[in-house]
Short mmCIF file of C-alpha atoms in Angstrom, two decimals:
data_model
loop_
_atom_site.label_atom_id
_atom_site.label_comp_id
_atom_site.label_asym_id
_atom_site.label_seq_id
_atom_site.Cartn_x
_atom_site.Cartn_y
_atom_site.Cartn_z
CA UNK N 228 16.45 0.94 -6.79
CA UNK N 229 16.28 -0.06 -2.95
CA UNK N 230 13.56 2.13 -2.05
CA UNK N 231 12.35 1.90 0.96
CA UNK N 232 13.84 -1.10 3.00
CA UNK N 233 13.25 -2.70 6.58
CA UNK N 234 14.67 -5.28 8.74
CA UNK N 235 14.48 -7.52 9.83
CA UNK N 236 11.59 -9.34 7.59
CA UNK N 237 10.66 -11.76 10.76
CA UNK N 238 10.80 -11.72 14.51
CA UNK N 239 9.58 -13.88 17.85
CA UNK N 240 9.66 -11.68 20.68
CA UNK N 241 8.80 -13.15 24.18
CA UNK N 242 6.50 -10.42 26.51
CA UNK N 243 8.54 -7.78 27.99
CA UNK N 244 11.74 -7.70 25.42
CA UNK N 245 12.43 -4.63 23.58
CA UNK N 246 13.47 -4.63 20.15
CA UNK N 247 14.08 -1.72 17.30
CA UNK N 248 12.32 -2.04 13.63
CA UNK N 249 14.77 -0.66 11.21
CA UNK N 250 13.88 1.26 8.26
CA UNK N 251 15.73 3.68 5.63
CA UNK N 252 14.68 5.33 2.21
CA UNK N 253 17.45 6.21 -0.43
CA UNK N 254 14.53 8.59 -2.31
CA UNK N 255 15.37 11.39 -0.30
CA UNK N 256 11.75 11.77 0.90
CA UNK N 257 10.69 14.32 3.62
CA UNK N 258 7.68 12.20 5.13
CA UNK N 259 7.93 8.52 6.57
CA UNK N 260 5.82 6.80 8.54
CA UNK N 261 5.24 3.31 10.58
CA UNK N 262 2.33 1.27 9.86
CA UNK N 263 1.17 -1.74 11.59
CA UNK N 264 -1.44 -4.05 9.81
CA UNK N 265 -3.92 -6.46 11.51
CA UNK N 266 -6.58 -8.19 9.60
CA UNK N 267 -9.95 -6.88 9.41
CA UNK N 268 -8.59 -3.64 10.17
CA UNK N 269 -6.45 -2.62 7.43
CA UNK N 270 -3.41 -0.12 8.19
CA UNK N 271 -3.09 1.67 11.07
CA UNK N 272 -0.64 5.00 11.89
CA UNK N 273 1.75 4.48 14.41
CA UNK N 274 3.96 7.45 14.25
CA UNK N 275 4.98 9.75 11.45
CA UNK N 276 7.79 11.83 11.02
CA UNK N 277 7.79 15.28 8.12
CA UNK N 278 11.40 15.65 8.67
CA UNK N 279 15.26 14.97 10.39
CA UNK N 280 14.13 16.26 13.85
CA UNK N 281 10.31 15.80 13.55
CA UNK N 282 7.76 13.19 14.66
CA UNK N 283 4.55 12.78 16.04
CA UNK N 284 1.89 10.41 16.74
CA UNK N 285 -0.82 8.67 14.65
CA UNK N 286 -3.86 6.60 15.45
CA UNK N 287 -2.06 4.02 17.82
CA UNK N 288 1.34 5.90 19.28
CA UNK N 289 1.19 3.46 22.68
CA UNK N 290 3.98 1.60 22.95
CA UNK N 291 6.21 2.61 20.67
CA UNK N 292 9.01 5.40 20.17
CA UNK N 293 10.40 6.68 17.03
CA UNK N 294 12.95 9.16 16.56
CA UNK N 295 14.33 10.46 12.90
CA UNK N 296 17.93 11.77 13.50
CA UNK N 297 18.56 11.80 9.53
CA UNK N 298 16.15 11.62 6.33
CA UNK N 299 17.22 8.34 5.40
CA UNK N 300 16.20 6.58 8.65
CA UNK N 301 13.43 6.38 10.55
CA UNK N 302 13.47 3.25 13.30
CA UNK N 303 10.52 1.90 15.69
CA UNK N 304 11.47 0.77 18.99
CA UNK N 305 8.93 -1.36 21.47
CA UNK N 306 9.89 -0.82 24.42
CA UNK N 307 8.54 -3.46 26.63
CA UNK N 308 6.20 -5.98 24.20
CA UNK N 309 3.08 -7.45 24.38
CA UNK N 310 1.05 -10.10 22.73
CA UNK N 311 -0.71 -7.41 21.54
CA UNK N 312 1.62 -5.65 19.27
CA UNK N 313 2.09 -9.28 17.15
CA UNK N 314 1.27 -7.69 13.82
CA UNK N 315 3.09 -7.16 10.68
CA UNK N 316 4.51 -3.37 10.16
CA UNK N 317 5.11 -1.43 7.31
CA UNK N 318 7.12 1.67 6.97
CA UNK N 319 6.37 4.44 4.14
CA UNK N 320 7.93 7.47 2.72
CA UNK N 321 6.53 9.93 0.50
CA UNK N 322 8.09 12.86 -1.05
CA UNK N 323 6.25 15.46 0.78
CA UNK N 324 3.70 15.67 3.44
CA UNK N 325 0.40 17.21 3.97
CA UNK N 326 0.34 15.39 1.04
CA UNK N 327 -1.10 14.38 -2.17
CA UNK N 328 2.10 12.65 -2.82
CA UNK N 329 1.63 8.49 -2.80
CA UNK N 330 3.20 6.24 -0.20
CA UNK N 331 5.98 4.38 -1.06
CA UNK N 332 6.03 1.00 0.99
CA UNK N 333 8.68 -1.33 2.16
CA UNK N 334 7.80 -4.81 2.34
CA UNK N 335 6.99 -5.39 5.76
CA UNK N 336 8.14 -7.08 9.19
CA UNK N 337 6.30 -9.84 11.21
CA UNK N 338 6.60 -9.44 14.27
CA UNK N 339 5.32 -12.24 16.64
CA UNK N 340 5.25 -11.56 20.92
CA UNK N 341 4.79 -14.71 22.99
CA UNK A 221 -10.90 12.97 11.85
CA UNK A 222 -10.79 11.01 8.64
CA UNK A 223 -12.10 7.52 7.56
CA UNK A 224 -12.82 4.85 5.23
CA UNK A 225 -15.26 2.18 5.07
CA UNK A 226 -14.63 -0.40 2.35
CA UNK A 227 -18.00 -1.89 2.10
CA UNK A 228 -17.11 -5.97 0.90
CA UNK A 229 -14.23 -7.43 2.77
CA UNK A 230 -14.42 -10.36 -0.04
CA UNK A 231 -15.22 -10.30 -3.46
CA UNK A 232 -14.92 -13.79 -5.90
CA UNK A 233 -15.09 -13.43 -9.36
CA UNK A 234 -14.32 -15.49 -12.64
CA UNK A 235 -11.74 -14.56 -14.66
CA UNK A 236 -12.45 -11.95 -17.46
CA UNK A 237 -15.76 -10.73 -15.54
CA UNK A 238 -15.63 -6.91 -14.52
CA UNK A 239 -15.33 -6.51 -10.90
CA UNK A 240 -16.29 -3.20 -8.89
CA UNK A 241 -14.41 -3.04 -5.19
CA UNK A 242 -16.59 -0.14 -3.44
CA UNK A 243 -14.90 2.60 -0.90
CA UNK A 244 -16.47 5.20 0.90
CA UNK A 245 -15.35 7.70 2.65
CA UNK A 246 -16.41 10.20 5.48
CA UNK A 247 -14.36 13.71 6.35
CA UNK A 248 -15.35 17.61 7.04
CA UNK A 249 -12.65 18.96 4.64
CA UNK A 250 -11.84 18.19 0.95
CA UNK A 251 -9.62 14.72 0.80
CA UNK A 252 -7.48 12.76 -1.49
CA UNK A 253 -7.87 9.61 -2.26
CA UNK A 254 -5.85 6.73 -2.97
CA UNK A 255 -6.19 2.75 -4.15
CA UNK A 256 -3.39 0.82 -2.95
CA UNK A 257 -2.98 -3.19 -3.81
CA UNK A 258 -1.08 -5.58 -1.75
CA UNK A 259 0.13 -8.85 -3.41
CA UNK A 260 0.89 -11.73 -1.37
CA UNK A 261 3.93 -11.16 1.38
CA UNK A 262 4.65 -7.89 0.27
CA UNK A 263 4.16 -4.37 1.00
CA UNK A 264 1.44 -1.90 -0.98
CA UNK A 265 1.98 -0.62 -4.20
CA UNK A 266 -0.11 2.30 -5.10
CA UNK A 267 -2.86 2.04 -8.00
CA UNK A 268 -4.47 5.31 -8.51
CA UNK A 269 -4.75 9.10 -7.11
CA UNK A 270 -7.74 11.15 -7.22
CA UNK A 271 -6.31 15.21 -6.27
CA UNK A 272 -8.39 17.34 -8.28
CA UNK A 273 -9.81 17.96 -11.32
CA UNK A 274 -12.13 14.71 -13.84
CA UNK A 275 -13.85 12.61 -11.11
CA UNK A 276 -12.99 9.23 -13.41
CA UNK A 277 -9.19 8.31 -12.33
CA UNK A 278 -7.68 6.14 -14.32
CA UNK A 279 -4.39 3.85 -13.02
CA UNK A 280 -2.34 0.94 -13.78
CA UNK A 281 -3.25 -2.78 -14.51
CA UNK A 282 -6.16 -1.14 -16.43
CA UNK A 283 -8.05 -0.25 -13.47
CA UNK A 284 -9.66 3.24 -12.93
CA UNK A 285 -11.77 4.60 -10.60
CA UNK A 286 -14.49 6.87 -9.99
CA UNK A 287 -14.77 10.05 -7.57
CA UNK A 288 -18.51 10.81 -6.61
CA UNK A 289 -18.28 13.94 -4.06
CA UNK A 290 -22.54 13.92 -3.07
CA UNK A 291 -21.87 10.67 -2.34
CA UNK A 292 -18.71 10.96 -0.73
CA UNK A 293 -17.08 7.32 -2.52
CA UNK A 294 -14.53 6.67 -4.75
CA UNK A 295 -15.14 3.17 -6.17
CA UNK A 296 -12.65 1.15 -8.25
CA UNK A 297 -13.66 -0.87 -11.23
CA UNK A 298 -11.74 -2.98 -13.73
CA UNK A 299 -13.99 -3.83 -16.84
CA UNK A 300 -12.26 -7.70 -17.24
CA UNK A 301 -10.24 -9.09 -14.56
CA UNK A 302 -7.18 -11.72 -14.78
CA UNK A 303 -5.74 -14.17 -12.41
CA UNK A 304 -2.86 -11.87 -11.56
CA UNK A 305 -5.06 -9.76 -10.10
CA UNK A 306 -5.60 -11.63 -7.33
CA UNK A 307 -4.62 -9.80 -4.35
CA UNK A 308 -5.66 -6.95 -1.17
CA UNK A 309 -7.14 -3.95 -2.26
CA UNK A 310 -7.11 -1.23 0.13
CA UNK A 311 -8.52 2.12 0.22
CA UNK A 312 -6.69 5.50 1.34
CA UNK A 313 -7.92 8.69 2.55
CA UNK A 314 -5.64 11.79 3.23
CA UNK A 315 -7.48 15.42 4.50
CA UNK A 316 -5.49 18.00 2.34
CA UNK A 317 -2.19 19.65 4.15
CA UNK A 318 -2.32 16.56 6.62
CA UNK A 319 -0.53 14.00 7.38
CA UNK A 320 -2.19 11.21 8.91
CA UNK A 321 -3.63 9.02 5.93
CA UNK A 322 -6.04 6.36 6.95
CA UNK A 323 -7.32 3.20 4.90
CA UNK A 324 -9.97 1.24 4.87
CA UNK A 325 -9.62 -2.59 6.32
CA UNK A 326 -9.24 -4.07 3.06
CA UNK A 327 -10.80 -6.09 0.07
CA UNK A 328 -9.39 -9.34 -1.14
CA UNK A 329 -10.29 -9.75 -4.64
CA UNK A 330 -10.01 -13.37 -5.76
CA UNK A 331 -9.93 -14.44 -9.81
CA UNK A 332 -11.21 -17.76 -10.31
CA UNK A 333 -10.60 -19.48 -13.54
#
């Protein structure tokens, strides 16, 4: 069982590079979503996305695009980094949204911008 | 919106001691409410649900947790705690037919032996 898996696990960024976050699901969820985690401040929503076709924004859209062209994928792209966005970023799937349905998590990337 | 205040950011205690990691919440509409745990260089594994129905929630790892509506928390207890459970313990909030969950910033539970 892959569940939900993302890639690359680490990466150094210097300011003003652009990069893409990969992640893909083989449970044939409906929802995923990008996280970013900083400490003190738990998880935060990036973007979400409640279909192929569908995304919007969550608590902290700036500076990133996502797009979800199929169900299994679902990849972040910074556009232009900053020091600021050095975090580590989770994505999640669930089975449905507006949701009682859990989050399934993948195990993270750590991203560093210098 | 949503949100959720986890009130210790640290809790220590010796092994086999009960341990109670507090959460409260705050929202205008009726919520669901998650524990999540987050082991060391991984990503969250979920605990326990509260949806609907008996306010005590009971999960894996033999913790449970409790749903108090008046005062809008949703604490999580474990009656004897090992050294594997060492780890993040995060709080999650959802408003029903939404889709923008929100968690608290987190309680690292330490066992000591």
């Amino acid at each position: 069982n892959a569940g939900v898996t993302q890639t690359p696990k680490f990466q150094v960024l210097k300011t003003g590079q652009s990069m893409t976050l990969q992640c893909a699901q083989d449970m044939n969820h409906e929802y995923m979503s990008w996280y970013r985690q900083d400490p003190g401040m738990g998880l935060r929503l990036i973007h979400y996305s409640v279909g192929a076709g569908i995304t919007d924004q969550g608590e902290v859209p700036n500076g990133y695009n996502v797009s979800r062209s199929t169900t299994e994928d679902f990849p972040l792209r910074l556009l232009s980094a900053a020091p600021s966005q050095t975090s580590v970023y989770f994505c999640a799937s669930s089975y449905s949204s507006g949701t009682n349905s859990p989050l399934h998590f993948g195990n993270g990337t750590r991203l560093t911008v210098t | 919106a949503q949100s959720v205040t986890q009130l210790d950011s640290q809790v220590p205690v010796f092994e086999e001691a009960p341990v109670e990691l507090r959460c409260n919440y705050s929202s205008s509409v009726s919520v669901y409410l998650f524990w999540y745990v987050q082991y060391p260089n991984q990503g969250l594994q979920l605990l326990l649900k509260y949806l609907s129905g008996s306010t005590l929630v009971k999960g894996i790892n033999g913790f449970e947790a409790e749903f108090n509506k008046s005062q809008t928390s949703f604490h999580l207890r474990k009656p004897s705690v090992h050294i594997s459970d060492t780890a993040e313990y995060f709080c999650a909030v959802n408003r029903i037919n939404n889709n923008d969950m929100r968690f608290g910033a987190g309680t690292r539970l330490t066992v000591k032996p």
